Every structure is written in structure tokens, then in C-alpha cells.
XYZ file of C-alpha atoms in Angstrom:
409
model
C -95.895 233.609 38.060
C -97.355 230.143 38.496
C -96.021 227.450 40.793
C -94.025 225.042 38.623
C -92.829 222.780 41.435
C -95.689 220.319 41.083
C -94.839 216.630 41.495
C -95.877 214.260 38.763
C -95.778 210.505 38.440
C -92.636 209.894 36.363
C -94.372 207.014 34.549
C -97.317 208.008 32.331
C -97.839 204.713 30.550
C -96.520 201.277 31.442
C -97.100 198.181 29.367
C -95.225 194.954 28.866
C -93.704 196.219 25.647
C -92.953 199.891 26.315
C -93.033 202.723 28.843
C -93.587 206.455 28.593
C -91.973 208.359 31.431
C -90.660 211.797 32.387
C -87.032 212.874 32.767
C -86.627 215.758 35.197
C -83.275 216.731 33.627
C -81.805 216.095 30.209
C -78.760 214.758 32.105
C -80.890 211.753 33.154
C -80.950 210.648 29.503
C -77.765 209.234 27.940
C -76.632 211.579 25.201
C -76.236 208.786 22.648
C -79.832 207.664 23.245
C -81.336 211.153 22.960
C -79.302 212.029 19.877
C -80.280 208.767 18.183
C -83.833 210.125 18.273
C -82.787 213.674 17.372
C -81.029 212.344 14.256
C -84.318 210.819 13.130
C -84.230 209.411 9.614
C -81.181 211.405 8.556
C -78.572 208.750 9.254
C -76.115 211.548 10.051
C -73.524 211.374 12.791
C -74.999 214.351 14.664
C -78.553 215.714 14.785
C -79.189 217.768 11.612
C -80.916 220.383 13.760
C -78.413 221.115 16.558
C -80.978 222.808 18.800
C -82.667 219.531 19.718
C -79.338 217.827 20.405
C -78.468 216.615 23.880
C -75.467 218.963 23.930
C -77.511 222.104 23.299
C -80.242 221.301 25.802
C -77.634 220.256 28.373
C -75.806 223.555 27.994
C -79.019 225.446 28.750
C -79.995 223.317 31.723
C -76.574 222.727 33.302
C -75.624 226.404 33.051
C -78.652 227.486 35.068
C -80.308 229.146 32.068
C -83.278 226.754 31.717
C -84.096 225.443 35.198
C -86.844 225.563 37.791
C -85.285 228.767 39.156
C -85.762 230.520 35.805
C -89.251 229.124 35.235
C -88.246 226.208 32.973
C -88.679 222.930 34.899
C -87.711 220.020 32.612
C -90.408 217.401 31.994
C -88.930 215.626 28.984
C -91.143 212.859 27.630
C -89.396 209.549 26.928
C -90.837 206.526 25.126
C -88.751 203.427 25.873
C -88.998 199.769 24.968
C -89.029 196.966 27.519
C -85.212 196.969 27.636
C -85.053 200.709 28.394
C -83.937 201.670 24.867
C -85.171 205.123 23.920
C -87.489 204.995 20.903
C -88.862 208.549 20.911
C -88.722 211.703 23.021
C -89.992 215.268 23.233
C -88.182 218.172 24.951
C -90.723 219.611 27.373
C -90.801 222.066 30.279
C -93.256 223.045 32.991
C -93.420 226.832 33.001
C -94.687 229.559 35.293
C -94.568 232.329 32.657
C -94.488 232.873 28.889
C -91.025 234.380 28.528
C -88.394 233.137 26.101
C -90.867 231.393 23.770
C -91.489 233.756 20.777
C -94.969 232.320 20.162
C -97.031 234.735 22.173
C -99.928 233.595 24.349
C -100.035 236.444 26.870
C -103.500 237.442 25.651
C -104.806 233.919 26.263
C -103.336 233.940 29.757
C -104.883 237.298 30.623
C -108.312 236.307 29.304
C -108.302 233.017 31.202
C -107.198 234.633 34.437
C -109.904 237.309 34.091
C -112.404 234.464 33.819
C -111.096 232.998 37.062
C -108.785 230.326 35.651
C -105.116 229.606 36.353
C -103.215 229.710 33.070
C -99.880 229.111 34.783
C -98.225 226.732 35.151
C -98.381 225.319 31.643
C -96.315 222.864 29.601
C -94.047 224.017 26.785
C -92.546 221.544 24.295
C -89.788 223.685 22.857
C -86.124 224.561 22.811
C -85.792 227.300 25.454
C -85.037 230.795 24.170
C -84.711 229.533 20.589
C -87.296 230.459 17.925
C -85.797 227.908 15.552
C -88.085 225.653 13.481
C -87.286 221.980 13.712
C -88.466 218.597 14.969
C -90.103 218.372 18.385
C -91.385 214.778 18.195
C -88.036 213.004 18.014
C -88.174 209.405 16.786
C -85.329 206.932 16.448
C -84.849 205.752 12.860
C -87.700 205.077 10.462
C -89.665 202.348 12.234
C -93.262 203.199 13.241
C -92.402 206.872 12.995
C -95.902 208.347 12.814
C -97.225 205.953 15.465
C -94.490 207.003 17.896
C -95.039 210.682 17.175
C -98.737 210.186 17.861
C -97.891 208.440 21.115
C -95.796 211.442 22.209
C -98.678 213.778 21.403
C -101.073 211.644 23.430
C -98.558 211.425 26.291
C -98.304 215.219 26.260
C -102.050 215.465 26.707
C -101.924 212.915 29.523
C -99.155 214.810 31.289
C -101.112 218.063 30.993
C -104.125 216.452 32.638
C -102.182 214.601 35.320
C -100.341 217.751 36.354
C -103.674 219.631 36.292
C -102.144 222.476 34.281
C -103.889 224.622 31.717
C -102.242 223.645 28.472
C -99.431 222.197 26.373
C -97.784 224.271 23.641
C -95.522 222.666 21.023
C -93.765 225.520 19.292
C -91.651 225.848 16.123
C -92.376 222.257 15.162
C -92.018 220.821 11.678
C -94.925 221.072 9.247
C -95.442 217.295 9.185
C -95.625 217.177 12.985
C -98.027 220.119 12.946
C -100.347 218.361 10.519
C -100.332 215.212 12.658
C -101.051 217.207 15.803
C -104.012 218.835 14.052
C -105.372 215.425 13.047
C -105.181 214.387 16.708
C -107.162 217.378 17.946
C -104.469 219.914 18.797
C -105.198 223.522 17.884
C -102.995 224.743 15.025
C -101.203 228.071 14.846
C -99.038 229.648 12.157
C -96.654 232.573 12.094
C -93.771 233.647 9.878
C -90.067 234.249 9.871
C -87.708 235.431 7.140
C -85.224 232.923 5.706
C -82.602 233.235 2.974
C -82.428 230.436 0.402
C -79.300 229.492 -1.494
C -80.108 228.960 -5.181
C -76.717 227.493 -5.939
C -74.850 230.790 -5.697
C -71.079 230.594 -5.945
C -70.428 234.150 -4.747
C -72.239 236.975 -2.975
C -72.286 238.797 -6.306
C -74.215 235.865 -7.794
C -76.833 236.415 -5.102
C -76.894 240.154 -5.792
C -77.369 239.428 -9.468
C -80.698 237.779 -8.645
C -82.030 240.979 -7.057
C -83.751 243.935 -8.604
C -81.259 246.670 -9.506
C -82.394 249.064 -6.785
C -82.130 246.417 -4.048
C -78.729 245.326 -5.320
C -77.370 248.891 -5.179
C -78.814 249.399 -1.689
C -77.095 246.313 -0.300
C -73.747 247.248 -1.830
C -74.056 250.728 -0.332
C -74.940 249.324 3.092
C -71.999 246.911 3.077
C -69.551 249.692 2.204
C -70.981 251.999 4.863
C -70.885 249.319 7.563
C -67.120 248.892 7.229
C -66.023 252.413 6.276
C -64.580 253.238 9.711
C -61.782 250.680 9.490
C -63.989 247.943 10.879
C -62.797 244.412 10.197
C -64.856 241.225 10.261
C -63.633 237.895 11.624
C -65.199 234.449 11.331
C -64.270 232.331 14.345
C -65.290 228.686 14.522
C -64.524 225.475 16.321
C -61.673 225.339 18.788
C -60.502 228.776 17.680
C -63.295 230.219 19.858
C -61.653 231.022 23.180
C -62.976 232.162 26.547
C -61.769 235.659 25.639
C -64.071 235.590 22.626
C -66.953 234.468 24.837
C -66.181 237.246 27.319
C -66.387 239.831 24.554
C -69.494 238.346 23.026
C -71.278 238.026 26.371
C -70.805 241.752 26.888
C -72.567 242.350 23.566
C -75.298 239.851 24.467
C -75.970 241.434 27.852
C -76.280 244.899 26.309
C -78.803 243.756 23.702
C -80.747 241.645 26.183
C -81.034 244.439 28.713
C -82.439 246.782 26.069
C -84.830 244.281 24.445
C -86.318 242.177 27.209
C -84.919 243.464 30.485
C -83.037 240.360 31.622
C -80.999 238.249 29.214
C -81.942 234.591 29.320
C -78.560 232.857 29.017
C -75.868 232.856 31.673
C -72.213 233.393 30.861
C -71.611 229.724 31.648
C -74.033 228.688 28.904
C -71.721 230.052 26.215
C -68.701 228.257 27.658
C -70.643 225.001 27.773
C -71.768 225.446 24.174
C -68.160 226.102 23.216
C -67.030 222.926 24.972
C -69.656 220.549 23.581
C -70.585 222.103 20.214
C -67.460 223.931 19.047
C -67.679 222.557 15.525
C -71.259 223.776 15.158
C -70.684 227.392 16.201
C -69.737 230.456 14.184
C -68.909 233.775 15.792
C -68.981 236.723 13.386
C -67.041 239.428 15.221
C -66.484 243.062 14.217
C -63.214 244.650 15.307
C -62.124 248.292 15.268
C -58.736 249.504 16.410
C -57.824 246.041 17.652
C -60.901 245.725 19.905
C -64.080 243.774 19.340
C -67.059 246.113 19.134
C -69.879 243.835 17.906
C -70.658 240.231 17.158
C -73.232 237.640 16.227
C -73.467 234.003 17.281
C -74.588 231.505 14.654
C -75.205 227.775 14.943
C -74.293 225.553 11.994
C -76.731 222.778 11.120
C -76.547 220.075 8.478
C -77.756 222.411 5.719
C -78.699 225.619 7.532
C -76.950 228.486 9.294
C -78.998 229.694 12.259
C -78.474 233.258 13.423
C -79.065 233.470 17.153
C -77.694 236.422 19.151
C -76.301 239.826 18.261
C -74.860 242.715 20.241
C -72.674 245.802 19.859
C -70.901 248.309 22.055
C -70.743 250.992 19.375
C -73.324 252.279 16.932
C -72.338 252.208 13.259
C -74.655 252.536 10.295
C -75.705 249.167 8.853
C -73.254 247.189 11.025
C -76.112 245.062 12.321
C -77.138 244.153 8.773
C -73.546 243.365 7.823
C -72.716 241.176 10.820
C -76.042 239.360 11.103
C -77.397 239.084 7.549
C -74.766 239.676 4.865
C -71.928 237.824 6.593
C -74.313 234.921 7.221
C -75.115 234.779 3.508
C -71.390 234.951 2.699
C -70.712 232.028 5.039
C -73.611 229.941 3.717
C -72.462 230.416 0.115
C -68.853 229.611 0.974
C -69.841 226.410 2.784
C -72.646 225.236 0.511
C -75.451 225.637 3.050
C -79.006 225.716 1.728
C -80.498 228.321 4.057
C -79.911 231.062 6.574
C -82.493 231.422 9.311
C -81.908 234.747 11.009
C -84.273 234.471 13.955
C -87.769 235.647 14.755
C -89.720 238.454 13.099
C -88.106 241.341 11.223
C -89.750 242.555 8.017
C -86.602 244.602 7.344
C -84.959 241.301 6.365
C -87.113 241.102 3.231
C -85.198 243.865 1.430
C -81.988 241.963 2.206
C -83.015 238.775 0.433
C -84.730 236.927 3.289
C -88.170 235.694 2.239
C -91.267 235.066 4.423
C -91.471 231.474 5.616
C -94.322 229.956 7.616
C -93.710 228.544 11.105
C -95.941 226.171 13.033
C -97.110 225.455 16.561
C -99.761 223.199 18.100
C -101.680 223.700 21.327
C -103.682 221.476 23.655
C -105.975 223.494 25.951
C -107.469 221.462 28.788
C -110.412 223.751 29.584
C -113.059 223.358 26.895
C -114.227 226.972 27.226
C -110.765 228.391 26.712
C -110.130 225.859 23.950
C -113.145 227.091 21.978
C -112.137 230.731 22.382
C -108.542 230.050 21.320
C -109.729 227.960 18.346
C -111.836 230.875 17.103
C -108.921 233.262 17.519
C -106.500 230.959 15.702
C -108.813 230.503 12.721
C -108.812 234.256 12.210
C -105.083 234.558 12.898
C -104.125 231.858 10.369
C -106.097 233.702 7.708
C -104.401 236.995 8.572
C -100.937 235.383 8.549
C -101.594 233.870 5.106
C -102.810 237.186 3.715
C -99.835 239.026 5.148
C -97.422 236.467 3.727
C -98.918 236.902 0.265
C -98.510 240.668 0.481
C -94.912 240.304 1.628
C -94.104 237.824 -1.133
C -95.299 240.403 -3.643
C -92.616 242.732 -2.267
C -89.837 240.235 -2.979
C -86.520 241.915 -3.849
C -85.734 239.227 -6.431
C -85.993 239.775 -10.173
C -87.024 236.130 -10.449
C -87.576 233.252 -8.072
C -84.445 232.450 -6.022
C -84.316 228.893 -7.350
C -84.190 230.302 -10.887
C -81.607 232.965 -10.123
C -78.708 231.203 -11.865
C -80.668 230.004 -14.888
C -79.883 231.905 -18.070
């Protein structure tokens, strides 16, 4: 693991009109200032994508989940005017490993180290432990938007060079940001997730009606089987989520984390902090049998999207995972008029359940020219393979017609 405790000049650019500097903790930035950038052009009261909100990042950092001790040293980039007003920002971390990112660069690290280079530490512009697409170049309002995004990208390069680290990786960014980064010389990478799209359905049966008959029958059978042992489902939101609920859910989370990646990333305190600061943006889908909770999934509610994040269970029941994570999420999205469900990274099994392949984007600045050339060659081949794979998956769509035509007659 690389040394991430490297000092850096907190001011990267200083001019009479504006300054670019580093915040070593999100707590150094007033929440109203950060969220004004995270809201972007939306004009909404809260950031449309809750994962880049001050509250979410604070919960991760203040709970000890994303800190220097866990290999995530905050290096948030701030672009301020002469009066100290925040105009743009980018969540960024200095890292000594590649864990908790979901855009995998372990092969690059191994190749560079075999050639005698130090791949770690590196910079990661991301939301820790969250493979959720969304903005990474956060700009206040509409004024000079592209220019300020470009400035953040250039500042990221400058920080990489000043810290003398190998690279900067901006992961799960928006497509527009990705295109801009490519124009400015960043290497471009694509991958895919599986998202469900609401075509104006009024009921779950409306959604099923858009599917091929065989897929529709399979889902109905799975939903019946998941609940046939007197299992009940509860939706718990807002201030109805208590510490007892978090205790139960954390037990599920720890079990899944221990089996999947050895050490779960979030502390128990992180969930309490999320519950305190983001109660209205959280949905717990909990499964109960015999009066006891046996499984659950945590979802985050955005402006038009339900984001599935963590799942766990203490008992094994056929199709319960699909019910709690995928079908209940669709039910909730339909009931609340949400446009999409994003159910996390990977998972081709989601396709048969109505979740379609969706491209995701990341951009990479590699300081060493030799490594940069090698990675560029690899990414050109990978983008082609991802596009081919997506086309093959789209051909396996479970829908009788396109989702946006599903209610047309």
C-alpha cells in the first residue's frame, strides 16, 4: 500500500480574480457552498444526485469510513472567487490502494510496478465505495460552466504532478464531463451497469405487460417463491428509520461484506450519520419473518432515480435477493414516479428482470508517458469490447418492445 500522507501546497492556482485550493476534509467546506455546486443547473433545493452532496461525503469521512486510516485521504479541489465564494469543486482523494472504486485498475498497477514504477499513491476523484454515475465536476449555477469544469480538470492534473503521484482517475462521471475530459487529453474508459427505466408505468403489472410472456411468468413465479415462507416486506423511510433498524441492517451489511470483499467499507457510525443528515433520501426495504428482520436493502432516493446500494441477509430463501433489491425497488419507483432504478455495479442477471445495459464513464490522467501509452492502447480495445458486449446484451432484452413504448397501444 502506498504512502498517502504526502504534504501538498493547499493553493494550486492564485490569481487576483480566483483561487484553486485543496480542502483536506469536506468539513472545511461550508455545506451550503458545496451543495450550491452539487445542485448545478437544477435549481433544486437539494443536489439531484445525493451521493455528491455534502451530507453524504461528510457521513463517510466523519464516521471514519473514508479517511487517511482507510486509504482515502481527502484532497477536494475548490475553485473560489476573490471573495472566497465557491464556484466549482471536485470530490477527490489521495489513495494508497484501489479498493472501493469499482473501476478496476489493478492490472495497470501491477504492470507499472513490474516496470519499476510506483503506482501508489494515486488520486481518485470519486464518491468512496459508491459505483453511482453522476457529476464529478461540480459547478455553481449556469455561468461559465464548461470553463470551470475545464479548470477543475486542469487543476487535477496540476495536483497529480505537484504531489508526484502516478495518476488521477475520475470515475462514474457524467457523459458530458467524460467528453470534455477526453477533449483535454484525459484517457477515456467505458463500462456498463444495468438500470431499470420507468416508461410511465402505473403499476408493477403494467411493467410486466411490457415483457415477453416467458420473462413475465418467471418474475411472477420468483416473487411468489420469495415470500412463500410467511416473509413480509416493509418500506421504511425518513424519520421512521430508527437505530434499531440500523443495527439490524448493519448485521446484514457486515455478513455480505465479509463474504464479498473481506472487510466491509462502512462503519456502523456511517449509517447513523446518514440517517441523521439524509433521512428523507433513504429507503430501507426490510424482510421480516416471524417478527424478526432477516434481510434488507438500503436505497438512496435522488431527484428522479432510486439508487440501490447495500444488501444483506441472515437466512437463505429462494429469490429473496431479487425481491428485496430489484422488484421492490421497481415497485417503489413506480409508486413515487421515479424515472429510473440503478441497482449498483455489474450483474448480468439483472437483464432478465427488466434492467437494461447502460454505459458508464471514467477518465484517467497518467503522468508517466510510457504507462499512458500502454493504458491508452488497452482502453481502445476495451471500449470496443464493451460496445460489442452491450449490443449483444441489448439483443437479449426481456421486453416485447422498447420500454418507452411499453404503454403505447
